PDB file of C-alpha atoms in Angstrom:
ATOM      1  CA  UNK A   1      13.650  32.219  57.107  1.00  0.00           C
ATOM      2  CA  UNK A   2      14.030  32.544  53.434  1.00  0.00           C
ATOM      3  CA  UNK A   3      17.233  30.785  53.808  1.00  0.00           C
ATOM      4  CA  UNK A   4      15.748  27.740  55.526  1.00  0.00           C
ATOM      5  CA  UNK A   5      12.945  27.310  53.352  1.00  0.00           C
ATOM      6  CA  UNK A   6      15.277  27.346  49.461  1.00  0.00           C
ATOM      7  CA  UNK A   7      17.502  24.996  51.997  1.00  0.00           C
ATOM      8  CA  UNK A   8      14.622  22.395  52.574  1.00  0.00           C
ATOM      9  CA  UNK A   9      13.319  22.831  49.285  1.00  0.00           C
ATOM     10  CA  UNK A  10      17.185  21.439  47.796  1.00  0.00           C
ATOM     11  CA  UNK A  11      17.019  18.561  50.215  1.00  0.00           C
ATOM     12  CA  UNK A  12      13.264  16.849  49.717  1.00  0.00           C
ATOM     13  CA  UNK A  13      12.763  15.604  46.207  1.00  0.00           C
ATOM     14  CA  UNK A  14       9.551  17.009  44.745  1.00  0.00           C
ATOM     15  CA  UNK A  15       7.064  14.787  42.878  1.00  0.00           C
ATOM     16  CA  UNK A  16       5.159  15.408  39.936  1.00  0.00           C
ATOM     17  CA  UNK A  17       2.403  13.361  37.693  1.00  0.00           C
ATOM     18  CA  UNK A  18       3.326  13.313  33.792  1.00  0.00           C
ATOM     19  CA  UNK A  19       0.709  11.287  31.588  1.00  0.00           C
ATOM     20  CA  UNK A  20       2.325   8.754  29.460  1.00  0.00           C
ATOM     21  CA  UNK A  21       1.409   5.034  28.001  1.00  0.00           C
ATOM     22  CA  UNK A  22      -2.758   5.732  29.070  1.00  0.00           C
ATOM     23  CA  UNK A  23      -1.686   6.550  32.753  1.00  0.00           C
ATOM     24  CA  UNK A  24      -0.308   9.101  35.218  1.00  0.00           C
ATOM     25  CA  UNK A  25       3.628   8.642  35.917  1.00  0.00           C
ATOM     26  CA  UNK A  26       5.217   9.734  38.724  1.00  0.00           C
ATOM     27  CA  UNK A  27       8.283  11.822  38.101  1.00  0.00           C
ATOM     28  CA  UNK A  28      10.356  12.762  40.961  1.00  0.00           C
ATOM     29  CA  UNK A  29      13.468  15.651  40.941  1.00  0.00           C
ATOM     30  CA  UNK A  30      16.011  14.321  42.755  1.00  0.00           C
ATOM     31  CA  UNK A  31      18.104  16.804  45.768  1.00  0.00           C
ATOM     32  CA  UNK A  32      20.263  19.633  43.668  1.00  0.00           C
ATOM     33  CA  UNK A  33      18.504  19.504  40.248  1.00  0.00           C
ATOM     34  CA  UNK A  34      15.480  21.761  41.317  1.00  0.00           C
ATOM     35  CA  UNK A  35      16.318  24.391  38.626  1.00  0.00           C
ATOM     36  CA  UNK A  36      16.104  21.656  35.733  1.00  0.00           C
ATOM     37  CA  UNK A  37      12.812  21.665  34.272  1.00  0.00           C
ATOM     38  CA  UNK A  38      11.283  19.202  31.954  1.00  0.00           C
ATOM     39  CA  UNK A  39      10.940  20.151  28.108  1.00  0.00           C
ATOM     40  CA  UNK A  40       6.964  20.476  26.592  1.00  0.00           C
ATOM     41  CA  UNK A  41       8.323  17.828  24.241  1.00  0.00           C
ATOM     42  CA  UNK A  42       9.071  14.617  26.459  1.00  0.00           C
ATOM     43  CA  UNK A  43       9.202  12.210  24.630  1.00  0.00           C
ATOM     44  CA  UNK A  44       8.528   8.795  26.197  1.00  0.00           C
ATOM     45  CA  UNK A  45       8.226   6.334  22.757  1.00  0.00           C
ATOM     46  CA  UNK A  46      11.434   7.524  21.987  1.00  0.00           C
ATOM     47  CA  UNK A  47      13.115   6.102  25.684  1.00  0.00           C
ATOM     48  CA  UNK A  48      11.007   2.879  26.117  1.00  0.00           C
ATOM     49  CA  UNK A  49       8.377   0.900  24.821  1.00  0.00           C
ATOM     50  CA  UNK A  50       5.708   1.163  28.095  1.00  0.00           C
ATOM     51  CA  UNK A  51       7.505  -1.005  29.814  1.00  0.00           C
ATOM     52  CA  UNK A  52      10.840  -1.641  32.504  1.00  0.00           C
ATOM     53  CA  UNK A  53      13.109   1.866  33.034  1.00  0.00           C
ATOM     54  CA  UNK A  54      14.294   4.929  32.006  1.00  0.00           C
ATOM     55  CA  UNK A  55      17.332   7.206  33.717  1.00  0.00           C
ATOM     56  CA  UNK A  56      16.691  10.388  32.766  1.00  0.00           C
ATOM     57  CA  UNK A  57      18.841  13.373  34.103  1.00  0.00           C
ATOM     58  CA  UNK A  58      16.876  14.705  37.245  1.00  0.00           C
ATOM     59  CA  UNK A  59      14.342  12.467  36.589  1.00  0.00           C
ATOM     60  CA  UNK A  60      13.794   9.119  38.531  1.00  0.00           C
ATOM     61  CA  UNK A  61      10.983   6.896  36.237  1.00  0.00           C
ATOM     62  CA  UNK A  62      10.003   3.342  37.043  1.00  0.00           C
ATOM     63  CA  UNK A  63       6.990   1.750  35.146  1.00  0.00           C
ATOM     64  CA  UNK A  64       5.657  -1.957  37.102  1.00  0.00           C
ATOM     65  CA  UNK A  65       3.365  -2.701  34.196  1.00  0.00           C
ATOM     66  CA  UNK A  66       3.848  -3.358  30.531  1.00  0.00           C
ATOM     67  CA  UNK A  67       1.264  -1.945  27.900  1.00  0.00           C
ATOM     68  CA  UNK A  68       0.356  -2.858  24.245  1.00  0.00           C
ATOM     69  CA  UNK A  69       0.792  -0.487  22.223  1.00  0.00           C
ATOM     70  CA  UNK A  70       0.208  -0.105  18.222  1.00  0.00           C
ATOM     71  CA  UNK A  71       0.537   2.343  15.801  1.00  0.00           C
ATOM     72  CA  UNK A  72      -3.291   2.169  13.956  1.00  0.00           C
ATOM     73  CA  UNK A  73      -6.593   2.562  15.820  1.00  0.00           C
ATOM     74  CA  UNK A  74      -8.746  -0.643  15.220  1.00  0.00           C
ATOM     75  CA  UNK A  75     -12.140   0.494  13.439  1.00  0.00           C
ATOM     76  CA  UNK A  76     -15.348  -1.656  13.187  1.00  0.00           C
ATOM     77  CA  UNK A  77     -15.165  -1.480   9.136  1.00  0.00           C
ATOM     78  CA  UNK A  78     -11.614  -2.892   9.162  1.00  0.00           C
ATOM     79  CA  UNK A  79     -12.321  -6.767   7.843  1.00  0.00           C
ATOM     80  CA  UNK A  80      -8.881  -8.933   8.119  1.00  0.00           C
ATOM     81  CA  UNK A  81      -7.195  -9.187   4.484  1.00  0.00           C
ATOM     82  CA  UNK A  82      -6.802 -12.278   2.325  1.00  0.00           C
ATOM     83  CA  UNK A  83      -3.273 -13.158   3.097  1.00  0.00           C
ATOM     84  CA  UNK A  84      -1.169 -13.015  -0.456  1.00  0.00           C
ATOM     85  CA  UNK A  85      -0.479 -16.224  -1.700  1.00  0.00           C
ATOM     86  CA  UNK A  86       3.552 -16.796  -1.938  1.00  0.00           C
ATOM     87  CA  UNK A  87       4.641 -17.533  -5.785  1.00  0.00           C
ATOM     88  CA  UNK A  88       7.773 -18.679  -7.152  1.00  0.00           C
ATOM     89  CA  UNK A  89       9.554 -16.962  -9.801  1.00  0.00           C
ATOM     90  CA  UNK A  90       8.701 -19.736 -12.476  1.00  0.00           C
ATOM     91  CA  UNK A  91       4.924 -19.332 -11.972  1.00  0.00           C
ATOM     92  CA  UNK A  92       5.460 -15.538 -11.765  1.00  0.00           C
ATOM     93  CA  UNK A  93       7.007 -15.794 -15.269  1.00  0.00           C
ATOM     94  CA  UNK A  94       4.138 -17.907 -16.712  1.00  0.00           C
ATOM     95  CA  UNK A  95       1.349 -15.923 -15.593  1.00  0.00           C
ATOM     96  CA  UNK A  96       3.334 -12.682 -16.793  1.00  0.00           C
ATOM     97  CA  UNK A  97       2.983 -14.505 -20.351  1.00  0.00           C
ATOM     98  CA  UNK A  98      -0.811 -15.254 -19.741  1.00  0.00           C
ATOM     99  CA  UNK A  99      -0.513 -18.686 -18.735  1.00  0.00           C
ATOM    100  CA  UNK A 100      -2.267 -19.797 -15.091  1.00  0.00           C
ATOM    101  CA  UNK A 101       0.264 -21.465 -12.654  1.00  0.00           C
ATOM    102  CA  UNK A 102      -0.319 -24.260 -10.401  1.00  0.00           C
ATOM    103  CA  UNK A 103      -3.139 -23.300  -7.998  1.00  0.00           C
ATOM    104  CA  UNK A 104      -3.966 -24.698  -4.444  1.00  0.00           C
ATOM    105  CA  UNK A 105      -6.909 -26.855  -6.297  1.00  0.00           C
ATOM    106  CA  UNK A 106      -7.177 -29.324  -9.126  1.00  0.00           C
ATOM    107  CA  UNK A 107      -8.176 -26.653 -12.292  1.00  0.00           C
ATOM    108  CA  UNK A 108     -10.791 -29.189 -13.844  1.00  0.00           C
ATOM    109  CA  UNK A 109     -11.975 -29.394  -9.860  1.00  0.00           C
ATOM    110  CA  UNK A 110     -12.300 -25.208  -9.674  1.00  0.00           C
ATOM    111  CA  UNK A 111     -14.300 -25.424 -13.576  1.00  0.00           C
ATOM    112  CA  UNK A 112     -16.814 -27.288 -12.648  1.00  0.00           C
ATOM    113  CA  UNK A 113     -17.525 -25.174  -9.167  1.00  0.00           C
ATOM    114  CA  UNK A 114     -17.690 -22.361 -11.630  1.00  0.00           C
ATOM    115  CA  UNK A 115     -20.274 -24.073 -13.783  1.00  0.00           C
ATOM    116  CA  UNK A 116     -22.323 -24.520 -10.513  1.00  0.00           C
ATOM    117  CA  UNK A 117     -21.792 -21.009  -8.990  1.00  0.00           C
ATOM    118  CA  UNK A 118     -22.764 -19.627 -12.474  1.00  0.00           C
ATOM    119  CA  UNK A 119     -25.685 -22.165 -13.126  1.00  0.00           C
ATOM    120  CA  UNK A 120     -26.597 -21.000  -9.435  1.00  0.00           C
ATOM    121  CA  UNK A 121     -26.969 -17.704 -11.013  1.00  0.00           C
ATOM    122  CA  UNK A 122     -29.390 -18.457 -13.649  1.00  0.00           C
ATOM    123  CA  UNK A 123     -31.484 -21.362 -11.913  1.00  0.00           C
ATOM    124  CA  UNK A 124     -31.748 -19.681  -8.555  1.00  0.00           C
ATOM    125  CA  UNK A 125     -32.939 -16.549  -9.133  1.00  0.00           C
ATOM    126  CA  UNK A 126     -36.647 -15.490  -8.858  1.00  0.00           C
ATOM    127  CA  UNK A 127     -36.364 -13.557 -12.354  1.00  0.00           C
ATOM    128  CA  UNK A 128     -40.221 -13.203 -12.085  1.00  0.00           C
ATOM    129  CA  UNK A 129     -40.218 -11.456  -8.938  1.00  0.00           C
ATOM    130  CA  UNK A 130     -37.562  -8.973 -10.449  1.00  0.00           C
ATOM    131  CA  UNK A 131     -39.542  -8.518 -13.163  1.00  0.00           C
ATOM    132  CA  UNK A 132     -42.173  -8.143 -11.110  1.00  0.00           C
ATOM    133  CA  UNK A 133     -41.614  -5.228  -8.282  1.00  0.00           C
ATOM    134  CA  UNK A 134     -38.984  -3.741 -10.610  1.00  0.00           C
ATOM    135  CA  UNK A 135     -41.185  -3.328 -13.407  1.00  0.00           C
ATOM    136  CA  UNK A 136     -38.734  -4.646 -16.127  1.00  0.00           C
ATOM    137  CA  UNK A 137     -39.998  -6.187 -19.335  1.00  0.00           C
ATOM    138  CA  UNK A 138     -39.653  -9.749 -19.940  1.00  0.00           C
ATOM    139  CA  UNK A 139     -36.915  -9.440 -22.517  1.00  0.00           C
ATOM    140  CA  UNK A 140     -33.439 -11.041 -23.124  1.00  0.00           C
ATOM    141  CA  UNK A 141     -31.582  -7.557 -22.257  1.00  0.00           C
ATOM    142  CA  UNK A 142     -33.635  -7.553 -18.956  1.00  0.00           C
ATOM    143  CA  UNK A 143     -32.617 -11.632 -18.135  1.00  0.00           C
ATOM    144  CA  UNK A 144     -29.007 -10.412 -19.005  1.00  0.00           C
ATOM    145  CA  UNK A 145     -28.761  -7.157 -16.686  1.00  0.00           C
ATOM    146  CA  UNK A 146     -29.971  -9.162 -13.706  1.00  0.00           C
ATOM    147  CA  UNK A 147     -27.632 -12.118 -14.283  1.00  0.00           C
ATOM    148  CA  UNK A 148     -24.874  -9.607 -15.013  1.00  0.00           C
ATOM    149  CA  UNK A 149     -25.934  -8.343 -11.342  1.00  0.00           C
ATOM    150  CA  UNK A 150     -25.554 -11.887  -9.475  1.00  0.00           C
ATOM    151  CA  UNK A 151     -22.177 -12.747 -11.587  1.00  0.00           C
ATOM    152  CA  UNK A 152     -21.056  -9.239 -10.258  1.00  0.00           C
ATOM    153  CA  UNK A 153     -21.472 -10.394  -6.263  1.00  0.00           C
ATOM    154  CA  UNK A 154     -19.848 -13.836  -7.457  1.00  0.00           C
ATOM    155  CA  UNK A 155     -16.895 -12.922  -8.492  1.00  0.00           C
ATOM    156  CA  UNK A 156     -16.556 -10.003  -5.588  1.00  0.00           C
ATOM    157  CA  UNK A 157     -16.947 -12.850  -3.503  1.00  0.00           C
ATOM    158  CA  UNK A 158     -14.149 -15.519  -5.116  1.00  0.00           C
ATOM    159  CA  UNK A 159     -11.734 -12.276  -5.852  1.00  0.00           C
ATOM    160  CA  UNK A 160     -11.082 -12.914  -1.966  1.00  0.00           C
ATOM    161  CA  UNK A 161      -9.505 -16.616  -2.673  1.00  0.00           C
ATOM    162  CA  UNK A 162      -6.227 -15.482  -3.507  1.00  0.00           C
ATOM    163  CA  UNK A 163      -5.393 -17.184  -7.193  1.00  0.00           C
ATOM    164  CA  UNK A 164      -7.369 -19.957  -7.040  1.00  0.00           C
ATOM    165  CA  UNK A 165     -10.371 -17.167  -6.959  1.00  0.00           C
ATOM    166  CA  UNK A 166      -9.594 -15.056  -9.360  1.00  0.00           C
ATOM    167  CA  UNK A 167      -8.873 -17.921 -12.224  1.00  0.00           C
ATOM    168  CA  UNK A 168     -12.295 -19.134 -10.348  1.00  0.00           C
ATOM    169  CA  UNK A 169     -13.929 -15.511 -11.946  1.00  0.00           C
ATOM    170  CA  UNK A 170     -12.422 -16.023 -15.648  1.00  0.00           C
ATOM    171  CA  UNK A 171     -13.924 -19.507 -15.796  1.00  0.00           C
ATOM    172  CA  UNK A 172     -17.636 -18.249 -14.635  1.00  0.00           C
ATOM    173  CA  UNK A 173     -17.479 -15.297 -16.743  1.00  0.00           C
ATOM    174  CA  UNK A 174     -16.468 -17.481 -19.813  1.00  0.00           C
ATOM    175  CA  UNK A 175     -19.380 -19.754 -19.181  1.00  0.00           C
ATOM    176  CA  UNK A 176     -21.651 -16.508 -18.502  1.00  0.00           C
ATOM    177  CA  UNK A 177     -20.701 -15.408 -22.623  1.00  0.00           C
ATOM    178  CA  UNK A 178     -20.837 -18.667 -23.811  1.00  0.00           C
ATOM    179  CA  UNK A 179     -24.470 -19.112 -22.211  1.00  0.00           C
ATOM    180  CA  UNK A 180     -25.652 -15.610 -23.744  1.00  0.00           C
ATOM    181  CA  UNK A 181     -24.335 -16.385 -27.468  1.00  0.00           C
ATOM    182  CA  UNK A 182     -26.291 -20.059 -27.319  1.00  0.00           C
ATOM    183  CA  UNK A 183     -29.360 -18.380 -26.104  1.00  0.00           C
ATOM    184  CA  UNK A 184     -29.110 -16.026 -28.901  1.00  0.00           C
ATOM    185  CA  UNK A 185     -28.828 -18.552 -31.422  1.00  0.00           C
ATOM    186  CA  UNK A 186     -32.097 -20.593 -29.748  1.00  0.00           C
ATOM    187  CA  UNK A 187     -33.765 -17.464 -30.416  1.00  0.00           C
ATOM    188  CA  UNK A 188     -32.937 -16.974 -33.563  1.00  0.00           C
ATOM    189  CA  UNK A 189     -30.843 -14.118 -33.722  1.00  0.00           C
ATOM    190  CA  UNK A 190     -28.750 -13.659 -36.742  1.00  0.00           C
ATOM    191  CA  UNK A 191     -25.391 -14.436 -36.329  1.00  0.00           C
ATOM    192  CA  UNK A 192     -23.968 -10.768 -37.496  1.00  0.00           C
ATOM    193  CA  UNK A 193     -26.431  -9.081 -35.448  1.00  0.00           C
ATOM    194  CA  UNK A 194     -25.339 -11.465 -32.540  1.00  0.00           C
ATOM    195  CA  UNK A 195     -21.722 -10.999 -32.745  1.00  0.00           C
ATOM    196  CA  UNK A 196     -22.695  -7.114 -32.924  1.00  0.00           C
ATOM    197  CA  UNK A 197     -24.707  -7.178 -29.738  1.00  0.00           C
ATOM    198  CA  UNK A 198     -22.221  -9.471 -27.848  1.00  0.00           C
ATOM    199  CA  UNK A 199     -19.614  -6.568 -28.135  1.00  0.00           C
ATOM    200  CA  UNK A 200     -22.133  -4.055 -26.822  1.00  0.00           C
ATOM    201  CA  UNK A 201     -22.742  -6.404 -23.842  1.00  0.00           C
ATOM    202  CA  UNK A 202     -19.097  -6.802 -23.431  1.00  0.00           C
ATOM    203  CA  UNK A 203     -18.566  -3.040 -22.917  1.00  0.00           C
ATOM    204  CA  UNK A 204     -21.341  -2.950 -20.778  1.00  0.00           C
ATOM    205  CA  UNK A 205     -20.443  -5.651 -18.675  1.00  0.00           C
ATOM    206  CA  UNK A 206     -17.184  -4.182 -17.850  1.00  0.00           C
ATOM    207  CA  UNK A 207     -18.534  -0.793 -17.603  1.00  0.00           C
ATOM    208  CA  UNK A 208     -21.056  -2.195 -15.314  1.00  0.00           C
ATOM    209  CA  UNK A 209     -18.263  -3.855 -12.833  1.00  0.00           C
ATOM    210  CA  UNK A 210     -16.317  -0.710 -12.590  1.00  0.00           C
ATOM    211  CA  UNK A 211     -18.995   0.742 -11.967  1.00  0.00           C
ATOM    212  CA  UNK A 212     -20.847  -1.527  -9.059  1.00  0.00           C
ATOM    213  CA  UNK A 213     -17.471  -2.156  -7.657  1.00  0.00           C
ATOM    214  CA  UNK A 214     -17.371   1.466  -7.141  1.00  0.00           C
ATOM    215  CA  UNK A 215     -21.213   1.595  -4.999  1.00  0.00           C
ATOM    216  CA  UNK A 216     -20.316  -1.651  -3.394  1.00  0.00           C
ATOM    217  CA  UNK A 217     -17.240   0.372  -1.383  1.00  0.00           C
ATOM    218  CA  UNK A 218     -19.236   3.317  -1.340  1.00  0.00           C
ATOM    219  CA  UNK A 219     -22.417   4.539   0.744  1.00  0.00           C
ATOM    220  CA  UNK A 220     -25.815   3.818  -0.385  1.00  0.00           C
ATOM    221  CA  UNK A 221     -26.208   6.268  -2.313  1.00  0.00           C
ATOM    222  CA  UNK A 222     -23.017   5.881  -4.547  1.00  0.00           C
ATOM    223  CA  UNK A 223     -24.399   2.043  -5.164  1.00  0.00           C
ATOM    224  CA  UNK A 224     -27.992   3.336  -6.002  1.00  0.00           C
ATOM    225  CA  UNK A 225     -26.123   5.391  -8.697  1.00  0.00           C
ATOM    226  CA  UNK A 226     -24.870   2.671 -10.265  1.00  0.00           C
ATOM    227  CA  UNK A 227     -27.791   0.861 -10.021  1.00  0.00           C
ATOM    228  CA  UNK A 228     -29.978   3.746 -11.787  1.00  0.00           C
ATOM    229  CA  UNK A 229     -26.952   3.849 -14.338  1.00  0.00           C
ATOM    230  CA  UNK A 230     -26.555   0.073 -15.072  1.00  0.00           C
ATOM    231  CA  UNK A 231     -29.567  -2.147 -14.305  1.00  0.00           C
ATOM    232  CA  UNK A 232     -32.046   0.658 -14.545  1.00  0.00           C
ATOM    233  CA  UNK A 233     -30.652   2.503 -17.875  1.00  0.00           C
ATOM    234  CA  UNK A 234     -31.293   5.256 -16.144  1.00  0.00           C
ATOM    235  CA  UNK A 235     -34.914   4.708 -16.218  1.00  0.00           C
ATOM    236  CA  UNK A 236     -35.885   4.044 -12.893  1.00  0.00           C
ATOM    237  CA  UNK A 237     -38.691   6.986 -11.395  1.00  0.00           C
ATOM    238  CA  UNK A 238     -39.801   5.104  -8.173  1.00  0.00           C
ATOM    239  CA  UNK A 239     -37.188   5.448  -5.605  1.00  0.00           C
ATOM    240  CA  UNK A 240     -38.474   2.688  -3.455  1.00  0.00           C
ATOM    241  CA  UNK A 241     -37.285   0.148  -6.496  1.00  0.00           C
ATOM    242  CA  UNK A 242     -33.561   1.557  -5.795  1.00  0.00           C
ATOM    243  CA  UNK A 243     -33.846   1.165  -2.212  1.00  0.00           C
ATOM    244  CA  UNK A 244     -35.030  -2.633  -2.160  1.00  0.00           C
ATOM    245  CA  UNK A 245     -32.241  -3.326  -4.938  1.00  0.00           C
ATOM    246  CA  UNK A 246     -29.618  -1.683  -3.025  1.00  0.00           C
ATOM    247  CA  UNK A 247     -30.925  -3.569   0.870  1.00  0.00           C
ATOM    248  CA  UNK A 248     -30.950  -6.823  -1.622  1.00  0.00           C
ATOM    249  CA  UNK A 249     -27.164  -6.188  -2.962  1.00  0.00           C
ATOM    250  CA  UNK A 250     -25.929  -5.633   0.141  1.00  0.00           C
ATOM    251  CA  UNK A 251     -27.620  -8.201   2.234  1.00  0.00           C
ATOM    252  CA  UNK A 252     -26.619 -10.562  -0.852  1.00  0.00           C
ATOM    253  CA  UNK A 253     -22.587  -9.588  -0.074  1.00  0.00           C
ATOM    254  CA  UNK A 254     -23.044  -9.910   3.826  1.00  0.00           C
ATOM    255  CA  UNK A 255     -24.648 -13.445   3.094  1.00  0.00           C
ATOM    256  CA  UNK A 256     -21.633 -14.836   0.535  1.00  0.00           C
ATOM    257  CA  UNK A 257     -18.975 -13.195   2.955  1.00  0.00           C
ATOM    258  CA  UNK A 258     -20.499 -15.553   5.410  1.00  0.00           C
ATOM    259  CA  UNK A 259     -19.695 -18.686   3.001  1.00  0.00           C
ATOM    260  CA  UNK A 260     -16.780 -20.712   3.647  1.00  0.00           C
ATOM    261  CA  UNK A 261     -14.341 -19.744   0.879  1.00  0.00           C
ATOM    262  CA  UNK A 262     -12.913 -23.393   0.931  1.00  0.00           C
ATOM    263  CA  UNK A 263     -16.298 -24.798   0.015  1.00  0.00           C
ATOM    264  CA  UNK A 264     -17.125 -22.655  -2.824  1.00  0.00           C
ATOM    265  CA  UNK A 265     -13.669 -23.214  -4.513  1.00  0.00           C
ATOM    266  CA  UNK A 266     -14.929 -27.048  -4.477  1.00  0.00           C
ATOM    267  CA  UNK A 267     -18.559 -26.655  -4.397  1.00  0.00           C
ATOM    268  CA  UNK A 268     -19.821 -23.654  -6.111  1.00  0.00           C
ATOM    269  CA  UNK A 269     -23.238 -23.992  -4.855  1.00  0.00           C
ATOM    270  CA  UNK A 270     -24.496 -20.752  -4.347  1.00  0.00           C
ATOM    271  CA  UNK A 271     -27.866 -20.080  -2.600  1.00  0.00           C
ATOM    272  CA  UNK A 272     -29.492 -16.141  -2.697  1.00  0.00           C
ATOM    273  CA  UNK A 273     -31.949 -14.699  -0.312  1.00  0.00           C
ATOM    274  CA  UNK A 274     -35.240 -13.154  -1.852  1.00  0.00           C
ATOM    275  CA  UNK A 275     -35.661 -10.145  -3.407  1.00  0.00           C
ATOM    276  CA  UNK A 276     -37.928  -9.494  -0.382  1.00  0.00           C
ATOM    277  CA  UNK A 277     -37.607 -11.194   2.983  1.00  0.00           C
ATOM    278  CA  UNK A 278     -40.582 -12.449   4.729  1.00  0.00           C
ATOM    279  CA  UNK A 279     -38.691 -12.684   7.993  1.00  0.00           C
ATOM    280  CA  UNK A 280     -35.509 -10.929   8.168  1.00  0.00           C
ATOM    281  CA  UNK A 281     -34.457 -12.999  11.053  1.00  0.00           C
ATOM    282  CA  UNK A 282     -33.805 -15.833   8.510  1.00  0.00           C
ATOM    283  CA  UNK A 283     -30.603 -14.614   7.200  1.00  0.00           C
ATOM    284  CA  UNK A 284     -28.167 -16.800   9.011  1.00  0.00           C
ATOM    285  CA  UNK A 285     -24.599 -18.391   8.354  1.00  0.00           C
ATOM    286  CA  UNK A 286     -25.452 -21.134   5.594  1.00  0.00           C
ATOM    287  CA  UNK A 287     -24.983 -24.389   6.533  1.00  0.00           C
ATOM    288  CA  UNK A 288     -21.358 -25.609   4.698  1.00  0.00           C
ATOM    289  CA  UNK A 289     -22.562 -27.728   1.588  1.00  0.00           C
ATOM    290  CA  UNK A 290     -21.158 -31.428   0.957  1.00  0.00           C
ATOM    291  CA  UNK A 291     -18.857 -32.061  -1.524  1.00  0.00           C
ATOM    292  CA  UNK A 292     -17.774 -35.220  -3.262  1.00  0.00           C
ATOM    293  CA  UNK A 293     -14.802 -35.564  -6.135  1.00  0.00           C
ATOM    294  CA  UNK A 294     -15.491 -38.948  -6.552  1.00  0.00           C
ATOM    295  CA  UNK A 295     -14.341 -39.546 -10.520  1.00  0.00           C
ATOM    296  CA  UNK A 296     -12.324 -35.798 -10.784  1.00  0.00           C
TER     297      UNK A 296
END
C-alpha cells in the first residue's frame, strides 16, 4: 500500500500557491522532482519583470498578465520637480565667472516683472492690519521685517523657474535694498548711520532666509520658531499671533504655488490673501493675469 501511494505521488504533479508581483502564482512540481524543494529566497525580480515566463528547474511558471512595477512608493507630499534646464558649456563658463547667460526670457522683460512682484510687496500689503493684530510699532524696522517676510515667499516661489527664476530673485532683492536706502535718506537718516544699519539688515536678511527656508520645509512648529526668532525678535508672548502668522505663511505659499510660473516671469503681478480670511472658501486658483510687451 505504501508502495502504491509514493508511486502515485511520483506520477501526479502537485500544485502549490507562491505570492509574487501583488498575486498568488501557481507553481506546479513536475513527475520525478518531488524531493526538490523551493529555497526561502525565490527570487522572482531577479527571473522576470511581472510579466511572460520563467523555466525554472521543477518548477512550471506562466504569468497571463503584465504588472507595473517601480522601485519608490508614491507619497501625497511628493510635488513633481522643476525639470533642470540644459546649459551649454559656454554659458556654464560665464556664469562660473559671475556673468548671467542667455535665459528663456528677454532680461529687461524679467526686470521689470521683478519691479512689479516687489512693488506688489510693498503696495499690496495691509501693513496696518499687521501692525494691528500683531501688535508691532509703526516703525521703519517693523515696515522692513514684514516686507522682508513677503520678498521671502517671492523668491521661494520664482526659485522654482529654473534660471530665469533665480536671476528673477537677484533683481527683486536688488530693488528691495535700493528701496530701503532711499527711504532712509527721505527720512533723514545720516548717511554713516545708514550705511551702518544697511549691513545689519543685510545679515539679518540672510539670516532670516536660512532661517524661514528652514520652517517653510519643516512642521509648524519649526516655522513658528523662526517666526518668534526673525519677525518677532523674540518678543512675541501671545501664541495666537504665531499661529495666524504661520496659517497666513503657509496659505500665502499654497496660493503662489497655484500661479502660473510662465505668467509671473512676464507679469510679476502678485496678489496676497489677508492676514485674516473672512471666508476661507475664497482661496481659489487666481485667475492668469494679462500681459502686454508692447515697446520691450
Amino acid at each position: 500500500m505504501a508502495l502504491l501511494v509514493r508511486v502515485l505521488r511520483n506520477q501526479i504533479s502537485i500544485s502549490q500557491w507562491v505570492p509574487g508581483c501583488s498575486r498568488l502564482l501557481l507553481v506546479s512540481r513536475t513527475q520525478g522532482q518531488q524531493g526538490r524543494t523551493l529555497s526561502g529566497t525565490f527570487q522572482m525580480s531577479q527571473a522576470l519583470a511581472c510579466g511572460g515566463s520563467v523555466q525554472i528547474p521543477g518548477v512550471d511558471i506562466e504569468l497571463r498578465r503584465k504588472y507595473h512595477t517601480t522601485s519608490k512608493l508614491s507619497s501625497a507630499k511628493d510635488s513633481p520637480q522643476p525639470v533642470e534646464e540644459k546649459v551649454g558649456a559656454f554659458t556654464k563658463i560665464i556664469e562660473a565667472m559671475g556673468f548671467t547667460g542667455p535665459l528663456k526670457y528677454s532680461k529687461w522683460k524679467i526686470k521689470i516683472a521683478a519691479l512689479r512682484m516687489y512693488t506688489s510687496c510693498v503696495e499690496k500689503t495691509d501693513f496696518e492690519e499687521f501692525f494691528l493684530r500683531c501688535q508691532m510699532p509703526d516703525t521703519f524696522n517693523s515696515w522692513f521685517l514684514i516686507t522682508l517676510l513677503h520678498v521671502w515667499m517671492c523668491l521661494v516661489r520664482m526659485k522654482q523657474e529654473g534660471r530665469s527664476g533665480k536671476y528673477m530673485c537677484r533683481i527683486i532683492v536688488h530693488f528691495m535694498w535700493e528701496d530701503v536706502e532711499q527711504r532712509g535718506r527721505i527720512m533723514g537718516v545720516n548717511s554713516y548711520i545708514l550705511k551702518k544699519n544697511m549691513m545689519l539688515m543685510t545679515n539679518n536678511f540672510y539670516a532670516a532666509i536660512l532661517g524661514y527656508d528652514e520652517g517653510i520645509l519643516s512642521d509648524d512648529r519649526g516655522l513658528a520658531a523662526a517666526l518668534w526668532r526673525t519677525f518677532f525678535n523674540q518678543k512675541c508672548e501671545d501664541p495666537r499671533q504665531l499661529e495666524l502668522l504661520v496659517e497666513y505663511v503657509r496659505k500665502q505659499i499654497q496660493y503662489l504655488d497655484s500661479m502660473n510660473g510662465e505668467d509671473l516671469l512676464l507679469t510679476g503681478e502678485v496678489s496676497w490673501r489677508p492676514l485674516v480670511e473672512k471666508n476661507p472658501q475664497s482661496v481659489l486658483k487666481p485667475h492668469s493675469p494679462t500681459y502686454n510687451d508692447e515697446g520691450l
